[in-house]
Tab-separated table of C-alpha atoms in Angstrom:
chain	number	residue	atom	x	y	z
A	1	MET	CA	-65.069	-43.871	-14.401
A	2	SER	CA	-65.728	-40.220	-14.870
A	3	THR	CA	-64.150	-39.444	-11.522
A	4	THR	CA	-61.030	-41.298	-12.608
A	5	LEU	CA	-60.856	-39.293	-15.787
A	6	THR	CA	-61.258	-36.012	-13.949
A	7	LEU	CA	-58.455	-36.970	-11.625
A	8	LEU	CA	-56.189	-38.034	-14.480
A	9	ARG	CA	-56.896	-35.071	-16.741
A	10	PRO	CA	-54.237	-32.780	-15.221
A	11	LEU	CA	-51.693	-35.552	-15.559
A	12	LEU	CA	-52.674	-36.187	-19.141
A	13	ARG	CA	-52.405	-32.502	-19.904
A	14	ARG	CA	-48.932	-32.355	-18.404
A	15	SER	CA	-47.763	-35.420	-20.233
A	16	ALA	CA	-49.215	-34.116	-23.470
A	17	ALA	CA	-47.566	-30.718	-22.959
A	18	ALA	CA	-44.190	-32.176	-22.074
A	19	PRO	CA	-43.130	-32.944	-25.667
A	20	ARG	CA	-44.067	-29.408	-26.658
A	21	LEU	CA	-41.890	-28.011	-23.908
A	22	LEU	CA	-39.007	-30.173	-25.023
A	23	ILE	CA	-39.455	-29.019	-28.581
A	24	ARG	CA	-39.568	-25.388	-27.444
A	25	ASN	CA	-36.461	-25.797	-25.295
A	26	GLN	CA	-34.585	-27.429	-28.131
A	27	SER	CA	-35.534	-24.698	-30.544
A	28	THR	CA	-34.483	-21.916	-28.135
A	29	THR	CA	-31.144	-23.502	-27.299
A	30	ALA	CA	-30.379	-24.003	-30.966
A	31	ALA	CA	-30.724	-20.276	-31.617
A	32	PRO	CA	-27.425	-18.355	-31.580
A	33	LEU	CA	-26.669	-16.441	-28.412
A	34	PRO	CA	-26.722	-12.678	-28.653
A	35	ALA	CA	-23.272	-11.175	-29.162
A	36	LYS	CA	-21.603	-9.573	-26.165
A	37	PRO	CA	-20.973	-5.888	-26.369
A	38	ALA	CA	-17.500	-5.018	-27.601
A	39	GLY	CA	-16.680	-3.063	-24.410
A	40	GLY	CA	-14.792	-5.909	-22.777
A	41	LEU	CA	-11.403	-4.645	-23.884
A	42	LYS	CA	-12.259	-1.123	-22.798
A	43	ARG	CA	-13.334	-2.312	-19.346
A	44	THR	CA	-10.183	-4.377	-19.047
A	45	LEU	CA	-7.999	-1.410	-19.909
A	46	TYR	CA	-9.874	0.877	-17.517
A	47	GLY	CA	-9.549	-1.724	-14.776
A	48	PHE	CA	-5.844	-2.099	-15.428
A	49	LEU	CA	-5.414	1.680	-15.418
A	50	ALA	CA	-7.370	2.044	-12.187
A	51	GLY	CA	-5.431	-0.763	-10.492
A	52	SER	CA	-2.081	0.570	-11.670
A	53	THR	CA	-2.941	4.062	-10.497
A	54	LEU	CA	-4.102	2.817	-7.121
A	55	SER	CA	-1.062	0.625	-6.525
A	56	GLY	CA	1.282	3.360	-7.793
A	57	THR	CA	-0.278	5.864	-5.418
A	58	ALA	CA	0.008	3.441	-2.506
A	59	ALA	CA	3.671	2.774	-3.323
A	60	TYR	CA	4.366	6.521	-3.623
A	61	VAL	CA	2.762	7.235	-0.241
A	62	TYR	CA	4.673	4.353	1.370
A	63	LEU	CA	8.012	5.468	-0.088
A	64	LEU	CA	7.350	9.083	0.865
A	65	GLU	CA	6.642	8.033	4.455
A	66	GLU	CA	9.788	5.883	4.582
A	67	PHE	CA	11.827	8.771	3.177
A	68	ARG	CA	10.402	11.104	5.819
A	69	LYS	CA	11.241	8.648	8.616
A	70	GLY	CA	14.758	8.167	7.279
A	71	SER	CA	15.229	11.908	6.962
A	72	GLU	CA	14.129	12.418	10.571
A	73	ILE	CA	16.566	9.759	11.773
A	74	VAL	CA	19.440	11.365	9.849
A	75	SER	CA	18.489	14.806	11.209
A	76	GLU	CA	18.486	13.458	14.762
A	77	ASP	CA	21.895	11.853	14.196
A	78	VAL	CA	23.285	15.101	12.773
A	79	ASP	CA	21.957	17.035	15.783
A	80	ALA	CA	23.505	14.475	18.170
A	81	LEU	CA	26.811	14.704	16.277
A	82	ARG	CA	26.707	18.509	16.423
A	83	ALA	CA	26.139	18.391	20.205
A	84	SER	CA	29.039	15.929	20.607
A	85	VAL	CA	31.343	18.124	18.524
A	86	LEU	CA	30.417	21.176	20.627
A	87	ARG	CA	31.112	19.239	23.843
A	88	ILE	CA	34.478	18.023	22.553
A	89	GLU	CA	35.306	21.525	21.327
A	90	SER	CA	34.593	23.040	24.733
A	91	TYR	CA	36.647	20.285	26.415
A	92	VAL	CA	39.591	20.926	24.042
A	93	ARG	CA	39.371	24.688	24.729
A	94	SER	CA	39.433	24.115	28.473
A	95	VAL	CA	42.435	21.769	28.121
A	96	GLU	CA	44.231	24.321	25.889
A	97	ASP	CA	43.469	27.091	28.399
A	98	LYS	CA	44.893	24.962	31.253
A	99	ILE	CA	48.023	24.182	29.192
A	100	ALA	CA	48.438	27.876	28.380
A	101	GLU	CA	48.050	28.778	32.078
A	102	GLU	CA	50.651	26.165	33.082
A	103	GLN	CA	53.107	27.441	30.460
A	104	ALA	CA	52.544	31.029	31.618
A	105	ALA	CA	53.062	29.937	35.234
A	106	ARG	CA	56.312	28.142	34.279
A	107	LYS	CA	57.558	31.234	32.418
A	108	ARG	CA	56.774	33.401	35.421
A	109	ALA	CA	58.420	30.917	37.758
A	110	GLY	CA	61.452	30.625	35.454
A	111	ALA	CA	61.732	34.398	34.961
A	112	GLY	CA	61.318	35.129	38.673
A	113	GLY	CA	64.029	32.603	39.645
A	114	LYS	CA	66.725	34.072	37.420
């Protein structure tokens, strides 16, 4: 019987200690939880400020890039328009010069025939 008792002793110890553990757990859970530090609002505001700054910076960079692209497109269109105006201007000058030459030739032909 002594061998049976030696084998059962650890079990008896555990079963005898179990109510104490329950009592300890109940007493620790009944104690009020420690108060959280009052920095939650501060962290929230800093997080909001950081997020707003980051998203504002990203939006500024995006809009600046879009403005630059748009400005380049307008500049290219202005340069193309300038080249077209110069071409048309040279064409009009050549047409005016030909008209002036024809009128001078008609005056010479009309003056020589009289």
